[in-house]
Amino acid sequence: MTGVSDVAGDVAGVGDVMRADAAPRAQGAPAADAPSPLFSARWLRRAADLTAAEPLDEGSAVRLGLCLTDAPAETAERVLVQADLSTGQLRFSSGDWGERPALVLTLSVADAAVFLFGDGVRRVRLFERDGVRLEGVFLFVFFLDRMLQQDRAGVLARLRAVTADLPPAGDPTPHGRRPRPAPGRAATVEREYEEEHEEEARRRAEEILPGTLAVLRAELGRSTPGAQLAVVHRASGTRLSVALGDCRPGVPFTRAALPIWYCCSKSVGAAAVGQLWERGLLDPLAPVSAYLPWFTGDGRESVTLYQLLTHTSAVPMGLDPLHGTMAAPLALRRERLRTMTVPPDARPGTRIAYAPWWAWFLIAEVVRTLDGRDYERYLAEEVLAPCGMDATRVVLSPPEYRELADRLPLIHLAGGGAPIQPTHWYATEASCTRPIPGLNIRGPMSDLALFFEALMDGGQGRAGRVLRPQTVMALTARHRVGLVDAFGNADWGLGFRNESHHLGEICTAFSRHASLRAFGHYGLWTSSAFADPDAGLVVALHLNGKTWQEEHQTRMIAIGDALYRDLGLT
């Protein structure tokens, strides 16, 4: 197979391509300006010509490897894409990758075309079905999506002109919004009434939490388009929720909006584990295969519930078997787990192996097997209901999604010097109506605060008991200690993050002023929720702007510290 290194000398630049078109060519040969099949030798030459003029920092660029499952003759089977997220520059090459790329996608040529040239909706939908496998740092996919949508360097526009058989360039329904009829008088009055009450809530929050609101407002338009915050403080009698900015382009954030909780959803699943433990149906130290007999072979029988809850299995995050299919049909995801391989040379408990998808999918399967109800129904009936979390949905029904689709908060990509970009991750119908255990619960932050308030009260919710006090203590105690990863994850309970600022600034979970008894969770550089029993404080916060770890850590600590100062807790 011909690679770009073999043909680099054939065409020196765009001018040479045009001169070649003027010269006689063999009968049947394509015109020099005719579109070429994606990743063909001719396309790679032209891509090199069209991208060579602008510099690309290979040291900081994200390296994406594409393994093509159906590459035709004269087309590369392995392509390395170097993407400079700060400038939007791209480079393509075939042949030996050298060092393994940060991301590797195994997919068809048509799917690769959608990933690179498709709109944001089509790109997201690649991960809602079979056909794509991903290994590596999935977080980079979000920022690649922003870069590809914005095409600030114009690289994709130039490449589109020379590429055959590409998907449509535009999204027919930008940001998932559908045209609605003009509101009648009654709807207009209702909206004005809602806006008046939202403004009243903001004025009250400004009075009680002036420093916190100042920090949040400083982030609006810089690292996030909007925010939703709920705070409960027992000593001062404070109970408030407030929303700022927009939840999606042209739609104000309200206190009733339903942002995605991301990994804050995992703590709700941990409560379900605690309930089954109380009932004597489950031992958190037992292997998963004790409850799921199909989860054996290739090292799977060595995986315990304790490893899943503490993120200490032998499976590194980059090898999560549900990478690439996190929103695919349940049967497909179950089959991926049934055939996954646990690395034989890795020892569990020796490092943090955060499991964004596969761990809680297994936990959901265990809940379903032991109780008989689907995971989402179990959580709704046994956790949300006794906490009084009436507005929260573990998963949306298709009718609910269609009613709410143009009002659901979107995740926006921010930071890195590029404009804020709305995206469709976890906002399509499939990813909102298919359960993604431990990830796609949606609800207002005031509901998430009710959950952590129940835990702070020893498991007693507004409408009933969720857990025994002893179980809450067992779940939120420090189980994983002495391990720190690059993201500042440190001490951990059974499905809960423990405040670890005593280990250094990078390990601060919620605030530098939080007590070391504080416990909670975070949601992929967007959400954070915690209870601090010593302070009598519960906080739930969602920022719908996702930014890089360092910037996110800085803003979250600033918000948390301001909260403690405003409430006189420093």
Coordinates of C-alpha atoms in Angstrom, one line a residue:
M1 CA 0.0 0.0 0.0
T2 CA 1.3 3.4 -0.9
G3 CA 1.8 5.8 2.0
V4 CA 2.3 9.5 2.1
S5 CA 6.0 9.1 2.6
D6 CA 6.3 7.2 -0.6
V7 CA 4.6 9.8 -2.7
A8 CA 5.7 13.1 -1.0
G9 CA 8.0 14.0 -3.8
D10 CA 5.5 13.5 -6.5
V11 CA 3.6 16.7 -5.8
A12 CA 5.3 19.6 -4.1
G13 CA 2.4 22.0 -3.7
V14 CA -1.0 23.2 -4.9
G15 CA 0.6 24.9 -7.8
D16 CA 2.1 21.6 -9.0
V17 CA -1.3 20.0 -8.8
M18 CA -2.7 22.7 -11.1
R19 CA 0.2 22.4 -13.5
A20 CA -0.3 18.6 -13.6
D21 CA -3.9 19.2 -14.6
A22 CA -2.7 21.3 -17.6
A23 CA -0.4 18.5 -18.8
P24 CA -1.7 15.5 -20.8
R25 CA -2.9 12.7 -18.6
A26 CA -3.6 9.0 -19.1
Q27 CA -7.0 8.0 -20.3
G28 CA -9.4 7.5 -17.3
A29 CA -7.1 9.3 -14.8
P30 CA -8.9 11.8 -12.6
A31 CA -8.6 15.5 -13.3
A32 CA -6.2 17.2 -10.9
D33 CA -9.0 19.2 -9.4
A34 CA -11.5 16.3 -9.1
P35 CA -12.4 15.3 -5.5
S36 CA -10.4 12.3 -4.3
P37 CA -11.5 9.4 -2.1
L38 CA -10.8 10.1 1.6
F39 CA -7.4 8.8 2.7
S40 CA -6.4 7.7 -0.8
A41 CA -2.8 8.3 -1.7
R42 CA -3.9 11.2 -3.9
W43 CA -6.0 12.7 -1.1
L44 CA -3.2 12.5 1.4
R45 CA -0.9 14.3 -1.0
R46 CA -3.4 17.1 -1.5
A47 CA -4.1 17.3 2.2
A48 CA -0.4 17.7 2.9
D49 CA -0.3 20.5 0.3
L50 CA -3.3 22.3 1.7
T51 CA -2.2 22.2 5.3
A52 CA 1.5 22.7 5.0
A53 CA 1.5 26.5 4.9
E54 CA 0.5 27.1 8.5
P55 CA 2.6 25.9 11.5
L56 CA 1.5 23.1 13.8
D57 CA 3.0 22.5 17.2
E58 CA 3.5 18.7 17.1
G59 CA 4.5 18.7 20.7
S60 CA 1.2 20.0 21.9
A61 CA -1.1 18.7 19.2
V62 CA -3.5 15.9 20.0
R63 CA -2.6 12.7 18.1
L64 CA -5.6 10.8 16.8
G65 CA -5.1 7.4 15.2
L66 CA -7.7 6.1 12.7
C67 CA -7.9 2.3 12.0
L68 CA -10.1 1.9 9.0
T69 CA -12.0 -1.4 8.9
D70 CA -13.0 -1.2 5.2
A71 CA -10.3 0.7 3.5
P72 CA -10.5 0.0 -0.3
A73 CA -7.4 -0.6 -2.5
E74 CA -5.1 2.4 -2.7
T75 CA -6.4 3.8 0.5
A76 CA -4.5 3.9 3.8
E77 CA -5.7 1.5 6.5
R78 CA -4.1 3.5 9.3
V79 CA -4.1 7.3 9.4
L80 CA -2.5 9.6 11.9
V81 CA -4.3 12.9 12.4
Q82 CA -2.5 15.6 14.4
A83 CA -4.9 18.3 15.6
D84 CA -3.7 21.6 17.2
L85 CA -6.7 22.5 19.4
S86 CA -5.4 26.0 19.9
T87 CA -5.2 27.0 16.2
G88 CA -7.4 24.5 14.4
Q89 CA -4.6 23.2 12.3
L90 CA -4.6 19.6 11.1
R91 CA -2.0 17.2 9.6
F92 CA -2.7 13.8 8.1
S93 CA -0.2 11.0 7.4
S94 CA -0.3 7.2 6.9
G95 CA 2.1 4.5 7.8
D96 CA 3.9 4.0 11.1
W97 CA 2.4 6.1 13.9
G98 CA 5.5 5.8 16.1
E99 CA 4.4 6.5 19.6
R100 CA 0.8 5.4 20.3
P101 CA -1.7 8.3 19.8
A102 CA -3.7 9.7 22.7
L103 CA -6.9 8.5 20.9
V104 CA -7.4 5.6 18.6
L105 CA -10.7 5.1 16.7
T106 CA -11.5 1.9 14.8
L107 CA -14.2 2.6 12.3
S108 CA -15.3 2.5 8.7
V109 CA -14.1 5.1 6.1
A110 CA -17.7 6.5 6.0
D111 CA -17.8 6.9 9.7
A112 CA -14.3 8.5 9.7
A113 CA -15.7 11.0 7.1
V114 CA -18.6 11.8 9.5
F115 CA -16.2 12.2 12.4
L116 CA -14.0 14.7 10.6
F117 CA -16.4 16.5 8.3
G118 CA -19.9 15.9 9.7
D119 CA -21.8 18.3 11.8
G120 CA -22.0 18.1 15.6
V121 CA -25.1 16.0 15.7
R122 CA -23.9 13.4 13.3
R123 CA -20.5 13.2 15.1
V124 CA -22.2 12.5 18.4
R125 CA -24.5 9.9 16.9
L126 CA -21.5 7.8 15.8
F127 CA -21.2 6.8 19.5
E128 CA -24.8 5.7 19.8
R129 CA -24.6 2.5 17.7
D130 CA -22.2 -0.3 16.8
G131 CA -19.3 0.3 14.5
V132 CA -16.9 2.5 16.4
R133 CA -14.3 1.5 19.0
L134 CA -12.3 4.0 20.9
E135 CA -9.2 3.6 23.0
G136 CA -7.4 6.4 24.9
V137 CA -8.4 9.7 26.5
F138 CA -12.0 10.2 25.6
L139 CA -12.1 13.7 27.0
F140 CA -10.1 14.9 23.9
V141 CA -13.1 13.9 21.7
F142 CA -15.1 16.8 23.2
F143 CA -12.5 19.4 22.4
L144 CA -11.8 17.8 18.9
D145 CA -15.6 18.2 18.3
R146 CA -15.4 21.9 19.1
M147 CA -12.3 22.4 16.9
L148 CA -14.0 20.5 14.0
Q149 CA -17.3 22.4 14.3
Q150 CA -15.5 25.8 14.4
D151 CA -12.9 25.1 11.7
R152 CA -11.2 28.4 12.7
A153 CA -8.2 27.8 10.4
G154 CA -10.4 26.9 7.4
V155 CA -8.6 23.6 7.0
L156 CA -11.8 21.5 6.8
A157 CA -13.4 23.9 4.2
R158 CA -10.3 23.5 2.0
L159 CA -10.2 19.7 2.4
R160 CA -13.9 19.4 1.8
A161 CA -13.4 20.9 -1.7
V162 CA -11.0 18.1 -2.6
T163 CA -12.8 15.2 -0.9
A164 CA -15.3 12.9 -2.6
D165 CA -18.5 11.5 -1.0
L166 CA -18.6 13.6 2.2
P167 CA -21.6 13.9 4.5
P168 CA -23.7 17.1 4.4
A169 CA -21.9 20.1 5.8
G170 CA -24.6 21.6 7.9
D171 CA -26.9 20.7 10.8
P172 CA -30.5 21.2 9.6
T173 CA -31.6 21.9 13.2
P174 CA -28.7 23.9 14.9
H175 CA -28.3 23.1 18.5
G176 CA -31.2 20.6 18.4
R177 CA -33.8 23.4 18.3
R178 CA -37.0 23.0 16.3
P179 CA -39.2 25.8 15.2
R180 CA -42.1 26.5 17.6
P181 CA -45.3 28.4 16.9
A182 CA -45.4 31.9 18.3
P183 CA -46.7 31.8 21.9
G184 CA -50.2 32.9 22.6
R185 CA -51.1 35.6 25.2
A186 CA -51.4 33.0 28.0
A187 CA -48.0 31.5 27.3
T188 CA -46.4 35.0 27.2
V189 CA -47.9 35.9 30.5
E190 CA -46.6 32.6 32.0
R191 CA -43.2 33.3 30.7
E192 CA -43.1 36.8 32.1
Y193 CA -44.2 35.5 35.4
E194 CA -41.5 32.8 35.4
E195 CA -38.8 35.5 34.4
E196 CA -40.0 37.7 37.3
H197 CA -39.6 34.9 39.8
E198 CA -36.2 33.9 38.4
E199 CA -35.1 37.5 38.8
E200 CA -36.4 37.5 42.4
A201 CA -34.4 34.4 43.1
R202 CA -31.3 36.0 41.7
R203 CA -31.8 39.1 43.9
R204 CA -32.2 36.9 47.0
A205 CA -29.0 35.0 46.1
E206 CA -27.1 38.2 45.6
E207 CA -28.1 39.3 49.1
I208 CA -27.1 36.0 50.8
L209 CA -24.1 35.0 48.6
P210 CA -22.7 38.2 47.1
G211 CA -19.2 36.9 46.7
T212 CA -20.3 33.6 45.2
L213 CA -22.6 35.4 42.7
A214 CA -19.8 37.7 41.7
V215 CA -17.5 34.8 41.0
L216 CA -20.2 33.0 39.0
R217 CA -21.0 36.1 37.0
A218 CA -17.3 36.6 36.2
E219 CA -17.3 33.1 34.6
L220 CA -20.4 33.8 32.4
G221 CA -19.3 34.3 28.8
R222 CA -15.7 33.3 29.7
S223 CA -15.8 29.7 30.7
T224 CA -19.5 29.0 30.7
P225 CA -22.7 30.4 29.2
G226 CA -24.8 29.6 32.3
A227 CA -25.0 28.2 35.8
Q228 CA -27.4 26.6 38.1
L229 CA -26.7 26.5 41.9
A230 CA -28.5 25.2 45.0
V231 CA -27.3 25.8 48.5
V232 CA -28.5 24.6 51.9
H233 CA -26.9 25.8 55.1
R234 CA -28.5 24.7 58.4
A235 CA -27.1 27.2 60.8
S236 CA -28.2 30.3 58.9
G237 CA -31.4 28.8 57.6
T238 CA -30.3 29.3 54.0
R239 CA -32.1 27.3 51.3
L240 CA -31.9 28.7 47.9
S241 CA -31.5 27.9 44.2
V242 CA -30.6 30.3 41.4
A243 CA -29.9 30.2 37.7
L244 CA -27.8 32.5 35.6
G245 CA -27.1 33.0 31.9
D246 CA -28.2 30.7 29.1
C247 CA -28.7 26.9 29.2
R248 CA -28.4 26.8 25.4
P249 CA -28.3 29.4 22.6
G250 CA -31.2 31.8 23.1
V251 CA -32.7 30.0 26.1
P252 CA -32.3 31.4 29.6
F253 CA -31.2 29.0 32.4
T254 CA -34.0 28.6 34.9
R255 CA -34.0 26.9 38.3
A256 CA -36.3 24.2 36.9
A257 CA -34.1 23.4 33.9
L258 CA -32.7 19.8 33.7
P259 CA -29.0 19.8 33.2
I260 CA -27.2 16.5 32.9
W261 CA -25.4 15.4 36.1
Y262 CA -22.6 13.5 34.4
C263 CA -20.7 11.5 37.0
C264 CA -22.6 13.1 39.9
S265 CA -25.1 10.4 38.8
K266 CA -22.7 7.7 40.2
S267 CA -23.4 8.7 43.8
V268 CA -27.1 7.9 43.3
G269 CA -26.2 4.5 42.1
A270 CA -23.9 4.0 45.0
A271 CA -26.9 4.6 47.3
A272 CA -28.6 1.7 45.5
V273 CA -25.6 -0.5 46.3
G274 CA -25.9 0.5 49.9
Q275 CA -29.6 -0.4 50.0
L276 CA -29.0 -3.9 48.6
W277 CA -26.1 -4.3 51.1
E278 CA -28.5 -3.4 53.9
R279 CA -30.9 -6.1 52.6
G280 CA -28.2 -8.7 52.7
L281 CA -28.4 -9.2 48.9
L282 CA -25.0 -7.9 48.1
D283 CA -21.4 -7.9 49.5
P284 CA -19.4 -5.0 48.1
L285 CA -16.2 -7.0 48.5
A286 CA -17.6 -9.8 46.3
P287 CA -16.6 -10.3 42.6
V288 CA -19.1 -9.0 40.1
S289 CA -19.4 -12.5 38.7
A290 CA -21.0 -13.7 42.0
Y291 CA -24.1 -11.8 40.8
L292 CA -23.5 -11.8 37.0
P293 CA -22.4 -15.3 36.0
W294 CA -21.9 -14.2 32.4
F295 CA -19.1 -11.8 33.6
T296 CA -16.3 -14.4 33.7
G297 CA -13.3 -15.3 31.6
D298 CA -10.3 -13.2 30.4
G299 CA -9.8 -11.9 33.9
R300 CA -13.3 -10.6 34.4
E301 CA -13.9 -12.9 37.4
S302 CA -11.2 -10.9 39.3
V303 CA -13.2 -7.6 39.1
T304 CA -15.0 -6.8 42.4
L305 CA -17.8 -4.4 43.2
Y306 CA -15.3 -2.7 45.6
Q307 CA -12.9 -2.0 42.7
L308 CA -15.8 -0.5 40.6
L309 CA -17.0 1.8 43.5
T310 CA -13.5 3.0 44.3
H311 CA -12.2 3.1 40.7
T312 CA -9.2 0.8 41.4
S313 CA -9.7 -2.0 39.0
A314 CA -6.9 -3.2 36.7
V315 CA -8.7 -1.7 33.6
P316 CA -7.3 1.8 32.9
M317 CA -9.7 4.6 31.8
G318 CA -8.3 4.6 28.3
L319 CA -9.4 1.0 27.8
D320 CA -13.0 1.4 29.0
P321 CA -14.8 -1.2 26.9
L322 CA -17.8 1.2 26.4
H323 CA -15.6 3.9 24.9
G324 CA -17.3 4.5 21.5
T325 CA -20.6 2.9 22.4
M326 CA -21.6 4.6 25.7
A327 CA -25.0 5.5 24.3
A328 CA -25.5 2.4 22.1
P329 CA -28.4 0.0 22.7
L330 CA -28.2 -1.9 26.0
A331 CA -27.7 -5.3 24.4
L332 CA -24.7 -4.1 22.5
R333 CA -23.1 -2.6 25.6
R334 CA -23.8 -5.7 27.5
E335 CA -22.1 -7.8 24.9
R336 CA -19.0 -5.5 24.9
L337 CA -18.7 -6.1 28.6
R338 CA -19.3 -9.9 28.3
T339 CA -16.3 -10.1 26.0
M340 CA -14.0 -7.5 27.6
T341 CA -10.5 -8.5 28.7
V342 CA -8.9 -7.4 31.9
P343 CA -5.2 -6.6 31.4
P344 CA -3.3 -9.6 32.9
D345 CA -0.2 -7.7 33.9
A346 CA -2.0 -5.0 35.9
R347 CA -2.7 -5.3 39.6
P348 CA -5.9 -3.7 41.0
G349 CA -5.6 -1.2 43.8
T350 CA -2.2 0.1 42.8
R351 CA -3.4 3.1 40.8
I352 CA -6.6 5.1 40.1
A353 CA -8.4 3.7 37.1
Y354 CA -11.5 5.9 36.7
A355 CA -14.3 4.1 35.0
P356 CA -16.6 6.6 33.4
W357 CA -19.0 4.0 31.8
W358 CA -18.3 0.4 32.2
A359 CA -18.3 0.2 36.0
W360 CA -21.7 1.7 36.6
F361 CA -23.2 -0.3 33.7
L362 CA -22.2 -3.4 35.6
I363 CA -23.5 -2.0 38.9
A364 CA -26.8 -1.3 37.1
E365 CA -26.8 -4.9 35.9
V366 CA -26.2 -6.2 39.5
V367 CA -29.1 -4.0 40.8
R368 CA -31.4 -5.3 38.1
T369 CA -30.4 -9.0 38.7
L370 CA -30.8 -8.8 42.5
D371 CA -33.9 -6.7 42.7
G372 CA -35.8 -7.5 39.5
R373 CA -36.5 -3.9 38.5
D374 CA -34.6 -2.0 35.9
Y375 CA -31.9 0.2 37.3
E376 CA -33.6 3.4 36.3
R377 CA -36.9 2.3 37.9
Y378 CA -35.2 1.2 41.0
L379 CA -33.4 4.5 41.5
A380 CA -36.6 6.5 40.8
E381 CA -38.6 4.5 43.3
E382 CA -36.0 3.7 46.0
V383 CA -33.7 6.7 46.0
L384 CA -35.3 9.7 44.2
A385 CA -38.8 9.3 45.7
P386 CA -37.9 9.2 49.4
C387 CA -35.6 12.2 48.8
G388 CA -38.5 14.1 47.3
M389 CA -36.6 14.6 44.0
D390 CA -39.7 14.8 41.9
A391 CA -38.2 16.8 39.0
T392 CA -35.3 14.4 38.4
R393 CA -35.3 11.8 35.6
V394 CA -32.9 8.9 35.6
V395 CA -33.7 8.7 31.9
L396 CA -36.2 10.7 29.9
S397 CA -39.0 8.9 28.1
P398 CA -39.2 9.6 24.3
P399 CA -42.3 11.8 24.8
E400 CA -40.5 13.8 27.6
Y401 CA -37.5 14.3 25.4
R402 CA -39.5 15.5 22.4
E403 CA -41.3 18.0 24.7
L404 CA -38.1 19.3 26.3
A405 CA -35.6 18.9 23.5
D406 CA -35.3 22.6 22.6
R407 CA -35.1 23.6 26.3
L408 CA -32.6 21.0 27.7
P409 CA -29.3 22.5 28.8
L410 CA -26.5 21.8 26.3
I411 CA -22.9 21.3 27.3
H412 CA -20.7 24.0 25.7
L413 CA -17.0 23.6 25.2
A414 CA -14.9 26.5 26.5
G415 CA -11.3 27.4 27.4
G416 CA -8.1 27.2 25.5
G417 CA -8.6 30.6 23.8
A418 CA -11.3 29.4 21.4
P419 CA -14.9 30.7 21.4
I420 CA -17.5 28.8 23.5
Q421 CA -19.1 26.2 21.4
P422 CA -22.5 24.5 22.0
T423 CA -22.4 20.7 21.5
H424 CA -24.8 17.8 21.3
W425 CA -23.0 15.4 23.6
Y426 CA -25.6 13.5 25.7
A427 CA -28.3 15.8 24.3
T428 CA -29.6 13.7 21.4
E429 CA -32.8 11.6 21.7
A430 CA -30.8 8.3 22.0
S431 CA -28.4 9.5 24.7
C432 CA -31.3 11.1 26.7
T433 CA -33.8 8.2 26.4
R434 CA -31.3 5.3 26.7
P435 CA -30.0 4.7 30.2
I436 CA -26.3 5.4 30.6
P437 CA -25.8 4.3 34.2
G438 CA -23.7 6.7 36.3
L439 CA -23.9 9.5 33.8
N440 CA -27.1 10.8 32.2
I441 CA -29.4 11.5 35.1
R442 CA -31.0 14.9 34.5
G443 CA -32.6 17.2 37.1
P444 CA -32.3 20.6 38.7
M445 CA -29.5 21.2 41.2
S446 CA -32.1 21.8 43.9
D447 CA -33.0 18.1 43.5
L448 CA -29.4 17.0 43.6
A449 CA -29.0 19.0 46.8
L450 CA -31.9 17.1 48.3
F451 CA -30.0 13.8 47.8
F452 CA -26.9 15.0 49.6
E453 CA -29.0 16.6 52.3
A454 CA -30.6 13.2 52.9
L455 CA -27.1 11.7 53.3
M456 CA -26.0 14.5 55.6
D457 CA -29.1 13.7 57.7
G458 CA -28.0 10.1 58.1
G459 CA -30.0 8.7 55.2
Q460 CA -33.3 10.3 56.0
G461 CA -35.0 12.0 53.0
R462 CA -37.9 14.3 52.9
A463 CA -40.4 11.6 52.1
G464 CA -38.8 8.6 53.7
R465 CA -35.6 6.8 54.7
V466 CA -33.0 6.1 51.9
L467 CA -30.3 4.5 54.0
R468 CA -29.4 3.7 57.5
P469 CA -26.9 6.1 59.2
Q470 CA -24.3 3.3 59.5
T471 CA -24.6 2.7 55.7
V472 CA -24.1 6.4 54.9
M473 CA -21.0 6.4 57.0
A474 CA -19.7 3.2 55.4
L475 CA -20.3 4.6 51.9
T476 CA -18.7 8.0 52.5
A477 CA -15.8 6.9 54.6
R478 CA -12.3 6.9 53.1
H479 CA -11.6 3.6 51.3
R480 CA -9.1 4.5 48.6
V481 CA -6.2 6.4 50.2
G482 CA -2.7 7.1 49.2
L483 CA -3.4 7.4 45.4
V484 CA -3.5 10.6 43.4
D485 CA -3.9 10.9 39.6
A486 CA -3.2 13.7 37.1
F487 CA -6.7 15.1 37.6
G488 CA -6.4 15.6 41.3
N489 CA -8.5 12.6 42.2
A490 CA -7.4 11.3 45.6
D491 CA -9.2 9.9 48.6
W492 CA -12.4 8.1 47.7
G493 CA -15.3 6.3 49.4
L494 CA -17.7 3.7 47.9
G495 CA -19.0 5.9 45.0
F496 CA -18.1 9.2 46.7
R497 CA -15.3 11.7 46.5
N498 CA -13.7 12.8 49.8
E499 CA -12.3 16.2 50.4
S500 CA -8.5 15.9 50.1
H501 CA -7.1 19.4 50.3
H502 CA -4.7 18.2 53.0
L503 CA -2.8 16.4 50.1
G504 CA -2.2 19.6 48.2
E505 CA -4.0 22.2 46.1
I506 CA -4.5 19.9 43.2
C507 CA -6.4 17.5 45.4
T508 CA -8.9 20.1 46.6
A509 CA -12.3 18.6 45.9
F510 CA -14.8 21.2 46.9
S511 CA -13.2 24.1 48.8
R512 CA -10.0 24.9 50.7
H513 CA -12.4 25.7 53.7
A514 CA -14.3 22.4 53.5
S515 CA -13.9 20.0 56.4
L516 CA -12.2 16.7 55.7
R517 CA -15.5 15.0 56.4
A518 CA -17.0 16.6 53.2
F519 CA -18.0 14.1 50.6
G520 CA -19.6 14.3 47.2
H521 CA -18.9 13.9 43.5
Y522 CA -18.1 15.9 40.4
G523 CA -19.4 15.7 36.8
L524 CA -16.8 15.8 34.1
W525 CA -15.6 19.4 34.4
T526 CA -19.2 20.7 34.6
S527 CA -21.0 19.7 37.9
S528 CA -20.1 19.3 41.5
A529 CA -22.2 18.4 44.5
F530 CA -21.2 17.8 48.1
A531 CA -22.3 17.7 51.8
D532 CA -20.1 19.0 54.6
P533 CA -21.5 17.6 57.8
D534 CA -19.2 19.7 60.0
A535 CA -20.4 22.9 58.3
G536 CA -24.0 21.8 58.0
L537 CA -23.7 22.7 54.3
V538 CA -24.9 21.1 51.0
V539 CA -24.0 22.5 47.6
A540 CA -25.0 21.4 44.1
L541 CA -23.6 23.3 41.1
H542 CA -23.8 22.9 37.4
L543 CA -21.8 25.0 34.9
N544 CA -22.8 24.1 31.3
G545 CA -19.4 25.2 30.0
K546 CA -16.9 22.4 30.0
T547 CA -13.3 23.6 30.1
W548 CA -9.8 22.1 30.7
Q549 CA -9.0 20.5 34.1
E550 CA -6.8 23.3 35.3
E551 CA -9.2 26.1 34.5
H552 CA -12.1 24.1 35.8
Q553 CA -10.3 23.3 39.1
T554 CA -9.5 27.0 39.5
R555 CA -13.1 28.2 39.0
M556 CA -14.7 25.5 41.2
I557 CA -12.3 26.2 44.1
A558 CA -13.0 30.0 43.7
I559 CA -16.8 29.3 43.8
G560 CA -16.5 26.9 46.7
D561 CA -14.3 29.2 48.7
A562 CA -16.6 32.2 48.1
L563 CA -19.5 30.1 49.4
Y564 CA -17.8 29.4 52.6
R565 CA -16.8 33.0 53.1
D566 CA -20.3 34.3 52.3
L567 CA -21.8 31.9 54.9
G568 CA -19.2 32.8 57.6
L569 CA -17.6 29.4 57.5
T570 CA -14.0 30.4 57.2

